[in-house]
PDB file of N, CA and C in Angstrom:
ATOM      1  N   MET A  56       0.843  -1.173   0.000  1.00  0.00           N
ATOM      2  CA  MET A  56       0.000   0.000   0.000  1.00  0.00           C
ATOM      3  C   MET A  56       0.890   1.237   0.000  1.00  0.00           C
ATOM      4  N   ASN A  57       0.523   2.219  -0.788  1.00  0.00           N
ATOM      5  CA  ASN A  57       1.216   3.501  -0.845  1.00  0.00           C
ATOM      6  C   ASN A  57       0.307   4.577  -0.295  1.00  0.00           C
ATOM      7  N   ASP A  58       0.877   5.490   0.449  1.00  0.00           N
ATOM      8  CA  ASP A  58       0.124   6.621   0.983  1.00  0.00           C
ATOM      9  C   ASP A  58       0.758   7.912   0.489  1.00  0.00           C
ATOM     10  N   VAL A  59      -0.090   8.866   0.161  1.00  0.00           N
ATOM     11  CA  VAL A  59       0.354  10.203  -0.189  1.00  0.00           C
ATOM     12  C   VAL A  59      -0.408  11.162   0.701  1.00  0.00           C
ATOM     13  N   GLU A  60       0.308  12.020   1.412  1.00  0.00           N
ATOM     14  CA  GLU A  60      -0.332  12.991   2.286  1.00  0.00           C
ATOM     15  C   GLU A  60       0.021  14.399   1.838  1.00  0.00           C
ATOM     16  N   ILE A  61      -0.989  15.255   1.863  1.00  0.00           N
ATOM     17  CA  ILE A  61      -0.811  16.662   1.536  1.00  0.00           C
ATOM     18  C   ILE A  61      -1.464  17.460   2.657  1.00  0.00           C
ATOM     19  N   HIS A  62      -0.786  18.488   3.121  1.00  0.00           N
ATOM     20  CA  HIS A  62      -1.341  19.381   4.136  1.00  0.00           C
ATOM     21  C   HIS A  62      -1.278  20.789   3.568  1.00  0.00           C
ATOM     22  N   ILE A  63      -2.437  21.436   3.523  1.00  0.00           N
ATOM     23  CA  ILE A  63      -2.514  22.768   2.921  1.00  0.00           C
ATOM     24  C   ILE A  63      -3.111  23.758   3.922  1.00  0.00           C
ATOM     25  N   PRO A  64      -2.774  25.046   3.783  1.00  0.00           N
ATOM     26  CA  PRO A  64      -3.459  26.064   4.571  1.00  0.00           C
ATOM     27  C   PRO A  64      -4.929  26.140   4.146  1.00  0.00           C
ATOM     28  N   SER A  65      -5.759  26.602   5.038  1.00  0.00           N
ATOM     29  CA  SER A  65      -7.193  26.730   4.724  1.00  0.00           C
ATOM     30  C   SER A  65      -7.419  27.961   3.851  1.00  0.00           C
ATOM     31  N   ASP A  66      -7.014  27.835   2.621  1.00  0.00           N
ATOM     32  CA  ASP A  66      -7.123  28.909   1.630  1.00  0.00           C
ATOM     33  C   ASP A  66      -7.492  28.249   0.305  1.00  0.00           C
ATOM     34  N   HIS A  67      -8.496  28.787  -0.354  1.00  0.00           N
ATOM     35  CA  HIS A  67      -8.993  28.179  -1.591  1.00  0.00           C
ATOM     36  C   HIS A  67      -7.944  28.111  -2.697  1.00  0.00           C
ATOM     37  N   VAL A  68      -6.944  28.947  -2.649  1.00  0.00           N
ATOM     38  CA  VAL A  68      -5.885  28.894  -3.662  1.00  0.00           C
ATOM     39  C   VAL A  68      -5.184  27.534  -3.609  1.00  0.00           C
ATOM     40  N   PHE A  69      -4.972  27.002  -2.407  1.00  0.00           N
ATOM     41  CA  PHE A  69      -4.249  25.750  -2.246  1.00  0.00           C
ATOM     42  C   PHE A  69      -5.114  24.528  -2.532  1.00  0.00           C
ATOM     43  N   GLU A  70      -6.419  24.702  -2.572  1.00  0.00           N
ATOM     44  CA  GLU A  70      -7.322  23.600  -2.936  1.00  0.00           C
ATOM     45  C   GLU A  70      -6.966  23.086  -4.321  1.00  0.00           C
ATOM     46  N   ARG A  71      -6.490  23.949  -5.179  1.00  0.00           N
ATOM     47  CA  ARG A  71      -6.112  23.550  -6.539  1.00  0.00           C
ATOM     48  C   ARG A  71      -4.992  22.523  -6.541  1.00  0.00           C
ATOM     49  N   ILE A  72      -4.087  22.621  -5.582  1.00  0.00           N
ATOM     50  CA  ILE A  72      -2.991  21.654  -5.489  1.00  0.00           C
ATOM     51  C   ILE A  72      -3.550  20.260  -5.224  1.00  0.00           C
ATOM     52  N   VAL A  73      -4.511  20.178  -4.319  1.00  0.00           N
ATOM     53  CA  VAL A  73      -5.110  18.886  -3.993  1.00  0.00           C
ATOM     54  C   VAL A  73      -5.907  18.353  -5.172  1.00  0.00           C
ATOM     55  N   ARG A  74      -6.661  19.232  -5.815  1.00  0.00           N
ATOM     56  CA  ARG A  74      -7.461  18.822  -6.978  1.00  0.00           C
ATOM     57  C   ARG A  74      -6.561  18.264  -8.073  1.00  0.00           C
ATOM     58  N   ASP A  75      -5.472  18.937  -8.359  1.00  0.00           N
ATOM     59  CA  ASP A  75      -4.544  18.457  -9.389  1.00  0.00           C
ATOM     60  C   ASP A  75      -3.859  17.157  -8.955  1.00  0.00           C
ATOM     61  N   SER A  76      -3.569  17.030  -7.670  1.00  0.00           N
ATOM     62  CA  SER A  76      -2.964  15.802  -7.162  1.00  0.00           C
ATOM     63  C   SER A  76      -3.908  14.614  -7.320  1.00  0.00           C
ATOM     64  N   ALA A  77      -5.193  14.844  -7.139  1.00  0.00           N
ATOM     65  CA  ALA A  77      -6.182  13.772  -7.324  1.00  0.00           C
ATOM     66  C   ALA A  77      -6.137  13.253  -8.754  1.00  0.00           C
ATOM     67  N   VAL A  78      -5.958  14.147  -9.708  1.00  0.00           N
ATOM     68  CA  VAL A  78      -5.869  13.735 -11.109  1.00  0.00           C
ATOM     69  C   VAL A  78      -4.620  12.884 -11.335  1.00  0.00           C
ATOM     70  N   VAL A  79      -3.504  13.297 -10.772  1.00  0.00           N
ATOM     71  CA  VAL A  79      -2.263  12.543 -10.933  1.00  0.00           C
ATOM     72  C   VAL A  79      -2.409  11.135 -10.350  1.00  0.00           C
ATOM     73  N   VAL A  80      -2.995  11.032  -9.173  1.00  0.00           N
ATOM     74  CA  VAL A  80      -3.187   9.733  -8.529  1.00  0.00           C
ATOM     75  C   VAL A  80      -4.139   8.864  -9.356  1.00  0.00           C
ATOM     76  N   ALA A  81      -5.235   9.449  -9.826  1.00  0.00           N
ATOM     77  CA  ALA A  81      -6.208   8.684 -10.621  1.00  0.00           C
ATOM     78  C   ALA A  81      -5.578   8.170 -11.913  1.00  0.00           C
ATOM     79  N   ARG A  82      -4.780   8.982 -12.565  1.00  0.00           N
ATOM     80  CA  ARG A  82      -4.118   8.543 -13.794  1.00  0.00           C
ATOM     81  C   ARG A  82      -3.078   7.460 -13.500  1.00  0.00           C
ATOM     82  N   TYR A  83      -2.394   7.590 -12.384  1.00  0.00           N
ATOM     83  CA  TYR A  83      -1.428   6.571 -11.978  1.00  0.00           C
ATOM     84  C   TYR A  83      -2.112   5.215 -11.808  1.00  0.00           C
ATOM     85  N   LEU A  84      -3.331   5.234 -11.270  1.00  0.00           N
ATOM     86  CA  LEU A  84      -4.089   4.001 -11.059  1.00  0.00           C
ATOM     87  C   LEU A  84      -4.832   3.544 -12.313  1.00  0.00           C
ATOM     88  N   GLY A  85      -4.777   4.341 -13.389  1.00  0.00           N
ATOM     89  CA  GLY A  85      -5.411   3.954 -14.640  1.00  0.00           C
ATOM     90  C   GLY A  85      -6.907   4.203 -14.699  1.00  0.00           C
ATOM     91  N   PHE A  86      -7.390   5.145 -13.897  1.00  0.00           N
ATOM     92  CA  PHE A  86      -8.813   5.465 -13.928  1.00  0.00           C
ATOM     93  C   PHE A  86      -9.180   6.042 -15.295  1.00  0.00           C
ATOM     94  N   PRO A  87     -10.368   5.718 -15.813  1.00  0.00           N
ATOM     95  CA  PRO A  87     -10.823   6.356 -17.050  1.00  0.00           C
ATOM     96  C   PRO A  87     -11.069   7.852 -16.806  1.00  0.00           C
ATOM     97  N   ASP A  88     -11.071   8.616 -17.883  1.00  0.00           N
ATOM     98  CA  ASP A  88     -11.218  10.075 -17.772  1.00  0.00           C
ATOM     99  C   ASP A  88     -12.470  10.495 -17.000  1.00  0.00           C
ATOM    100  N   GLU A  89     -13.584   9.806 -17.242  1.00  0.00           N
ATOM    101  CA  GLU A  89     -14.834  10.175 -16.566  1.00  0.00           C
ATOM    102  C   GLU A  89     -14.726   9.972 -15.051  1.00  0.00           C
ATOM    103  N   ARG A  90     -14.127   8.860 -14.632  1.00  0.00           N
ATOM    104  CA  ARG A  90     -13.954   8.595 -13.192  1.00  0.00           C
ATOM    105  C   ARG A  90     -12.944   9.558 -12.584  1.00  0.00           C
ATOM    106  N   THR A  91     -11.929   9.928 -13.347  1.00  0.00           N
ATOM    107  CA  THR A  91     -10.944  10.902 -12.881  1.00  0.00           C
ATOM    108  C   THR A  91     -11.618  12.246 -12.627  1.00  0.00           C
ATOM    109  N   ALA A  92     -12.474  12.657 -13.531  1.00  0.00           N
ATOM    110  CA  ALA A  92     -13.201  13.923 -13.359  1.00  0.00           C
ATOM    111  C   ALA A  92     -14.122  13.859 -12.142  1.00  0.00           C
ATOM    112  N   ASP A  93     -14.781  12.719 -11.929  1.00  0.00           N
ATOM    113  CA  ASP A  93     -15.638  12.540 -10.750  1.00  0.00           C
ATOM    114  C   ASP A  93     -14.820  12.648  -9.466  1.00  0.00           C
ATOM    115  N   LEU A  94     -13.663  11.999  -9.457  1.00  0.00           N
ATOM    116  CA  LEU A  94     -12.794  12.028  -8.294  1.00  0.00           C
ATOM    117  C   LEU A  94     -12.312  13.448  -8.023  1.00  0.00           C
ATOM    118  N   GLN A  95     -11.920  14.134  -9.058  1.00  0.00           N
ATOM    119  CA  GLN A  95     -11.439  15.504  -8.928  1.00  0.00           C
ATOM    120  C   GLN A  95     -12.520  16.392  -8.307  1.00  0.00           C
ATOM    121  N   LEU A  96     -13.739  16.261  -8.761  1.00  0.00           N
ATOM    122  CA  LEU A  96     -14.844  17.054  -8.222  1.00  0.00           C
ATOM    123  C   LEU A  96     -15.103  16.701  -6.759  1.00  0.00           C
ATOM    124  N   ALA A  97     -15.133  15.416  -6.437  1.00  0.00           N
ATOM    125  CA  ALA A  97     -15.409  14.988  -5.064  1.00  0.00           C
ATOM    126  C   ALA A  97     -14.338  15.504  -4.098  1.00  0.00           C
ATOM    127  N   VAL A  98     -13.077  15.390  -4.485  1.00  0.00           N
ATOM    128  CA  VAL A  98     -11.991  15.871  -3.634  1.00  0.00           C
ATOM    129  C   VAL A  98     -12.068  17.386  -3.478  1.00  0.00           C
ATOM    130  N   SER A  99     -12.349  18.080  -4.557  1.00  0.00           N
ATOM    131  CA  SER A  99     -12.472  19.527  -4.517  1.00  0.00           C
ATOM    132  C   SER A  99     -13.571  19.960  -3.554  1.00  0.00           C
ATOM    133  N   GLU A 100     -14.727  19.313  -3.632  1.00  0.00           N
ATOM    134  CA  GLU A 100     -15.852  19.654  -2.755  1.00  0.00           C
ATOM    135  C   GLU A 100     -15.520  19.347  -1.294  1.00  0.00           C
ATOM    136  N   ALA A 101     -14.882  18.218  -1.041  1.00  0.00           N
ATOM    137  CA  ALA A 101     -14.538  17.843   0.338  1.00  0.00           C
ATOM    138  C   ALA A 101     -13.524  18.815   0.940  1.00  0.00           C
ATOM    139  N   VAL A 102     -12.530  19.207   0.168  1.00  0.00           N
ATOM    140  CA  VAL A 102     -11.524  20.150   0.662  1.00  0.00           C
ATOM    141  C   VAL A 102     -12.142  21.531   0.866  1.00  0.00           C
ATOM    142  N   THR A 103     -12.979  21.965  -0.051  1.00  0.00           N
ATOM    143  CA  THR A 103     -13.656  23.253   0.106  1.00  0.00           C
ATOM    144  C   THR A 103     -14.508  23.253   1.368  1.00  0.00           C
ATOM    145  N   ASN A 104     -15.212  22.162   1.617  1.00  0.00           N
ATOM    146  CA  ASN A 104     -16.024  22.040   2.827  1.00  0.00           C
ATOM    147  C   ASN A 104     -15.146  22.111   4.080  1.00  0.00           C
ATOM    148  N   ALA A 105     -14.006  21.425   4.050  1.00  0.00           N
ATOM    149  CA  ALA A 105     -13.089  21.446   5.191  1.00  0.00           C
ATOM    150  C   ALA A 105     -12.551  22.852   5.444  1.00  0.00           C
ATOM    151  N   ILE A 106     -12.218  23.557   4.379  1.00  0.00           N
ATOM    152  CA  ILE A 106     -11.708  24.926   4.507  1.00  0.00           C
ATOM    153  C   ILE A 106     -12.771  25.840   5.105  1.00  0.00           C
ATOM    154  N   GLU A 107     -13.963  25.787   4.535  1.00  0.00           N
ATOM    155  CA  GLU A 107     -15.012  26.736   4.923  1.00  0.00           C
ATOM    156  C   GLU A 107     -15.696  26.371   6.237  1.00  0.00           C
ATOM    157  N   HIS A 108     -16.123  25.138   6.377  1.00  0.00           N
ATOM    158  CA  HIS A 108     -16.948  24.758   7.520  1.00  0.00           C
ATOM    159  C   HIS A 108     -16.159  24.145   8.660  1.00  0.00           C
ATOM    160  N   GLY A 109     -15.116  23.405   8.347  1.00  0.00           N
ATOM    161  CA  GLY A 109     -14.308  22.797   9.399  1.00  0.00           C
ATOM    162  C   GLY A 109     -13.327  23.781  10.008  1.00  0.00           C
ATOM    163  N   ASN A 110     -12.598  24.482   9.152  1.00  0.00           N
ATOM    164  CA  ASN A 110     -11.545  25.384   9.623  1.00  0.00           C
ATOM    165  C   ASN A 110     -11.934  26.855   9.556  1.00  0.00           C
ATOM    166  N   HIS A 111     -13.124  27.151   9.131  1.00  0.00           N
ATOM    167  CA  HIS A 111     -13.676  28.518   9.102  1.00  0.00           C
ATOM    168  C   HIS A 111     -12.742  29.521   8.415  1.00  0.00           C
ATOM    169  N   ASN A 112     -12.135  29.088   7.310  1.00  0.00           N
ATOM    170  CA  ASN A 112     -11.267  29.948   6.491  1.00  0.00           C
ATOM    171  C   ASN A 112     -10.108  30.556   7.272  1.00  0.00           C
ATOM    172  N   GLN A 113      -9.656  29.892   8.316  1.00  0.00           N
ATOM    173  CA  GLN A 113      -8.500  30.359   9.086  1.00  0.00           C
ATOM    174  C   GLN A 113      -7.240  29.849   8.395  1.00  0.00           C
ATOM    175  N   HIS A 114      -6.535  30.737   7.717  1.00  0.00           N
ATOM    176  CA  HIS A 114      -5.404  30.340   6.865  1.00  0.00           C
ATOM    177  C   HIS A 114      -4.320  29.574   7.600  1.00  0.00           C
ATOM    178  N   HIS A 115      -4.151  29.836   8.886  1.00  0.00           N
ATOM    179  CA  HIS A 115      -3.094  29.175   9.653  1.00  0.00           C
ATOM    180  C   HIS A 115      -3.468  27.743  10.054  1.00  0.00           C
ATOM    181  N   VAL A 116      -4.723  27.355   9.854  1.00  0.00           N
ATOM    182  CA  VAL A 116      -5.180  26.018  10.208  1.00  0.00           C
ATOM    183  C   VAL A 116      -5.104  25.130   8.963  1.00  0.00           C
ATOM    184  N   LYS A 117      -4.551  23.944   9.123  1.00  0.00           N
ATOM    185  CA  LYS A 117      -4.293  23.062   7.978  1.00  0.00           C
ATOM    186  C   LYS A 117      -5.460  22.120   7.678  1.00  0.00           C
ATOM    187  N   VAL A 118      -5.558  21.765   6.396  1.00  0.00           N
ATOM    188  CA  VAL A 118      -6.423  20.684   5.926  1.00  0.00           C
ATOM    189  C   VAL A 118      -5.489  19.577   5.464  1.00  0.00           C
ATOM    190  N   GLY A 119      -5.745  18.368   5.936  1.00  0.00           N
ATOM    191  CA  GLY A 119      -4.945  17.225   5.522  1.00  0.00           C
ATOM    192  C   GLY A 119      -5.717  16.386   4.517  1.00  0.00           C
ATOM    193  N   VAL A 120      -5.040  15.949   3.487  1.00  0.00           N
ATOM    194  CA  VAL A 120      -5.643  15.069   2.490  1.00  0.00           C
ATOM    195  C   VAL A 120      -4.728  13.861   2.362  1.00  0.00           C
ATOM    196  N   HIS A 121      -5.310  12.672   2.565  1.00  0.00           N
ATOM    197  CA  HIS A 121      -4.543  11.436   2.530  1.00  0.00           C
ATOM    198  C   HIS A 121      -5.087  10.572   1.398  1.00  0.00           C
ATOM    199  N   PHE A 122      -4.248  10.281   0.437  1.00  0.00           N
ATOM    200  CA  PHE A 122      -4.580   9.354  -0.643  1.00  0.00           C
ATOM    201  C   PHE A 122      -4.009   7.997  -0.235  1.00  0.00           C
ATOM    202  N   LEU A 123      -4.853   7.003  -0.073  1.00  0.00           N
ATOM    203  CA  LEU A 123      -4.435   5.663   0.334  1.00  0.00           C
ATOM    204  C   LEU A 123      -4.605   4.740  -0.866  1.00  0.00           C
ATOM    205  N   LEU A 124      -3.492   4.311  -1.451  1.00  0.00           N
ATOM    206  CA  LEU A 124      -3.519   3.491  -2.655  1.00  0.00           C
ATOM    207  C   LEU A 124      -3.181   2.050  -2.292  1.00  0.00           C
ATOM    208  N   HIS A 125      -3.987   1.132  -2.776  1.00  0.00           N
ATOM    209  CA  HIS A 125      -3.724  -0.281  -2.559  1.00  0.00           C
ATOM    210  C   HIS A 125      -4.129  -1.031  -3.827  1.00  0.00           C
ATOM    211  N   ASP A 126      -3.147  -1.524  -4.549  1.00  0.00           N
ATOM    212  CA  ASP A 126      -3.377  -2.192  -5.834  1.00  0.00           C
ATOM    213  C   ASP A 126      -4.170  -1.266  -6.751  1.00  0.00           C
ATOM    214  N   ASP A 127      -5.391  -1.670  -7.109  1.00  0.00           N
ATOM    215  CA  ASP A 127      -6.196  -0.849  -8.013  1.00  0.00           C
ATOM    216  C   ASP A 127      -7.288  -0.085  -7.253  1.00  0.00           C
ATOM    217  N   ARG A 128      -7.158  -0.001  -5.923  1.00  0.00           N
ATOM    218  CA  ARG A 128      -8.156   0.684  -5.103  1.00  0.00           C
ATOM    219  C   ARG A 128      -7.589   1.974  -4.535  1.00  0.00           C
ATOM    220  N   LEU A 129      -8.498   2.894  -4.261  1.00  0.00           N
ATOM    221  CA  LEU A 129      -8.103   4.193  -3.737  1.00  0.00           C
ATOM    222  C   LEU A 129      -9.105   4.630  -2.676  1.00  0.00           C
ATOM    223  N   ALA A 130      -8.594   5.077  -1.561  1.00  0.00           N
ATOM    224  CA  ALA A 130      -9.418   5.716  -0.530  1.00  0.00           C
ATOM    225  C   ALA A 130      -8.806   7.085  -0.263  1.00  0.00           C
ATOM    226  N   ILE A 131      -9.653   8.048  -0.003  1.00  0.00           N
ATOM    227  CA  ILE A 131      -9.184   9.403   0.264  1.00  0.00           C
ATOM    228  C   ILE A 131      -9.819   9.882   1.561  1.00  0.00           C
ATOM    229  N   ARG A 132      -8.994  10.436   2.425  1.00  0.00           N
ATOM    230  CA  ARG A 132      -9.478  10.989   3.691  1.00  0.00           C
ATOM    231  C   ARG A 132      -9.117  12.468   3.727  1.00  0.00           C
ATOM    232  N   VAL A 133     -10.116  13.308   3.973  1.00  0.00           N
ATOM    233  CA  VAL A 133      -9.907  14.748   4.122  1.00  0.00           C
ATOM    234  C   VAL A 133     -10.150  15.074   5.591  1.00  0.00           C
ATOM    235  N   VAL A 134      -9.152  15.705   6.221  1.00  0.00           N
ATOM    236  CA  VAL A 134      -9.206  15.977   7.652  1.00  0.00           C
ATOM    237  C   VAL A 134      -9.093  17.473   7.888  1.00  0.00           C
ATOM    238  N   ASP A 135     -10.054  18.012   8.647  1.00  0.00           N
ATOM    239  CA  ASP A 135      -9.971  19.417   9.057  1.00  0.00           C
ATOM    240  C   ASP A 135      -9.816  19.470  10.563  1.00  0.00           C
ATOM    241  N   GLN A 136      -9.735  20.655  11.106  1.00  0.00           N
ATOM    242  CA  GLN A 136      -9.530  20.833  12.539  1.00  0.00           C
ATOM    243  C   GLN A 136     -10.813  21.261  13.255  1.00  0.00           C
ATOM    244  N   GLY A 137     -11.948  21.149  12.573  1.00  0.00           N
ATOM    245  CA  GLY A 137     -13.227  21.527  13.168  1.00  0.00           C
ATOM    246  C   GLY A 137     -13.691  20.506  14.188  1.00  0.00           C
ATOM    247  N   GLY A 138     -14.730  20.885  14.903  1.00  0.00           N
ATOM    248  CA  GLY A 138     -15.253  20.034  15.956  1.00  0.00           C
ATOM    249  C   GLY A 138     -16.211  18.973  15.470  1.00  0.00           C
ATOM    250  N   GLY A 139     -16.594  19.016  14.213  1.00  0.00           N
ATOM    251  CA  GLY A 139     -17.522  18.022  13.690  1.00  0.00           C
ATOM    252  C   GLY A 139     -18.964  18.384  13.972  1.00  0.00           C
ATOM    253  N   ILE A 140     -19.823  17.479  13.635  1.00  0.00           N
ATOM    254  CA  ILE A 140     -21.251  17.676  13.830  1.00  0.00           C
ATOM    255  C   ILE A 140     -21.600  17.223  15.241  1.00  0.00           C
ATOM    256  N   PRO A 141     -22.340  18.040  15.990  1.00  0.00           N
ATOM    257  CA  PRO A 141     -22.687  17.630  17.350  1.00  0.00           C
ATOM    258  C   PRO A 141     -23.513  16.343  17.335  1.00  0.00           C
ATOM    259  N   THR A 142     -23.252  15.502  18.303  1.00  0.00           N
ATOM    260  CA  THR A 142     -24.046  14.275  18.439  1.00  0.00           C
ATOM    261  C   THR A 142     -24.903  14.384  19.683  1.00  0.00           C
ATOM    262  N   PHE A 143     -25.987  13.707  19.652  1.00  0.00           N
ATOM    263  CA  PHE A 143     -26.922  13.737  20.758  1.00  0.00           C
ATOM    264  C   PHE A 143     -27.106  12.326  21.282  1.00  0.00           C
ATOM    265  N   GLY A 144     -27.461  12.224  22.553  1.00  0.00           N
ATOM    266  CA  GLY A 144     -27.689  10.920  23.165  1.00  0.00           C
ATOM    267  C   GLY A 144     -28.945  10.270  22.620  1.00  0.00           C
ATOM    268  N   PRO A 145     -29.291   9.118  23.175  1.00  0.00           N
ATOM    269  CA  PRO A 145     -30.489   8.414  22.720  1.00  0.00           C
ATOM    270  C   PRO A 145     -31.753   9.250  22.924  1.00  0.00           C
ATOM    271  N   VAL A 146     -32.665   9.072  22.033  1.00  0.00           N
ATOM    272  CA  VAL A 146     -33.922   9.803  22.094  1.00  0.00           C
ATOM    273  C   VAL A 146     -34.946   8.939  22.816  1.00  0.00           C
ATOM    274  N   ASP A 147     -35.576   9.512  23.851  1.00  0.00           N
ATOM    275  CA  ASP A 147     -36.656   8.796  24.547  1.00  0.00           C
ATOM    276  C   ASP A 147     -37.900   8.845  23.684  1.00  0.00           C
ATOM    277  N   ARG A 148     -38.428   7.685  23.403  1.00  0.00           N
ATOM    278  CA  ARG A 148     -39.633   7.606  22.588  1.00  0.00           C
ATOM    279  C   ARG A 148     -40.828   7.356  23.508  1.00  0.00           C
ATOM    280  N   PRO A 149     -41.881   8.071  23.280  1.00  0.00           N
ATOM    281  CA  PRO A 149     -43.066   7.846  24.115  1.00  0.00           C
ATOM    282  C   PRO A 149     -43.641   6.461  23.882  1.00  0.00           C
ATOM    283  N   SER A 150     -44.110   5.845  24.940  1.00  0.00           N
ATOM    284  CA  SER A 150     -44.759   4.546  24.774  1.00  0.00           C
ATOM    285  C   SER A 150     -46.216   4.765  24.423  1.00  0.00           C
ATOM    286  N   ILE A 151     -46.715   3.929  23.588  1.00  0.00           N
ATOM    287  CA  ILE A 151     -48.113   4.073  23.123  1.00  0.00           C
ATOM    288  C   ILE A 151     -48.988   3.072  23.801  1.00  0.00           C
TER     289      ILE A 151
END
């Protein structure tokens, strides 16, 4: 398994680096052009979300992107420094 990690400032200018890297990885794995374009869009949206909603456009806060390659498979993890979505405990349901 090969891993590629990229850490960028929370600035939309640097999102382009990740988007272009996704294309390089997809071509390395032999993805067809249509799947490469899909991957590029998905990574772009995930990184933009991390910049805006996770890190609140704070340039000094990093977004991490991990490309995990294994044979002909690819997993991508986008990590921001936000607190995530709040979770709530179990919901009491009324008995009928």
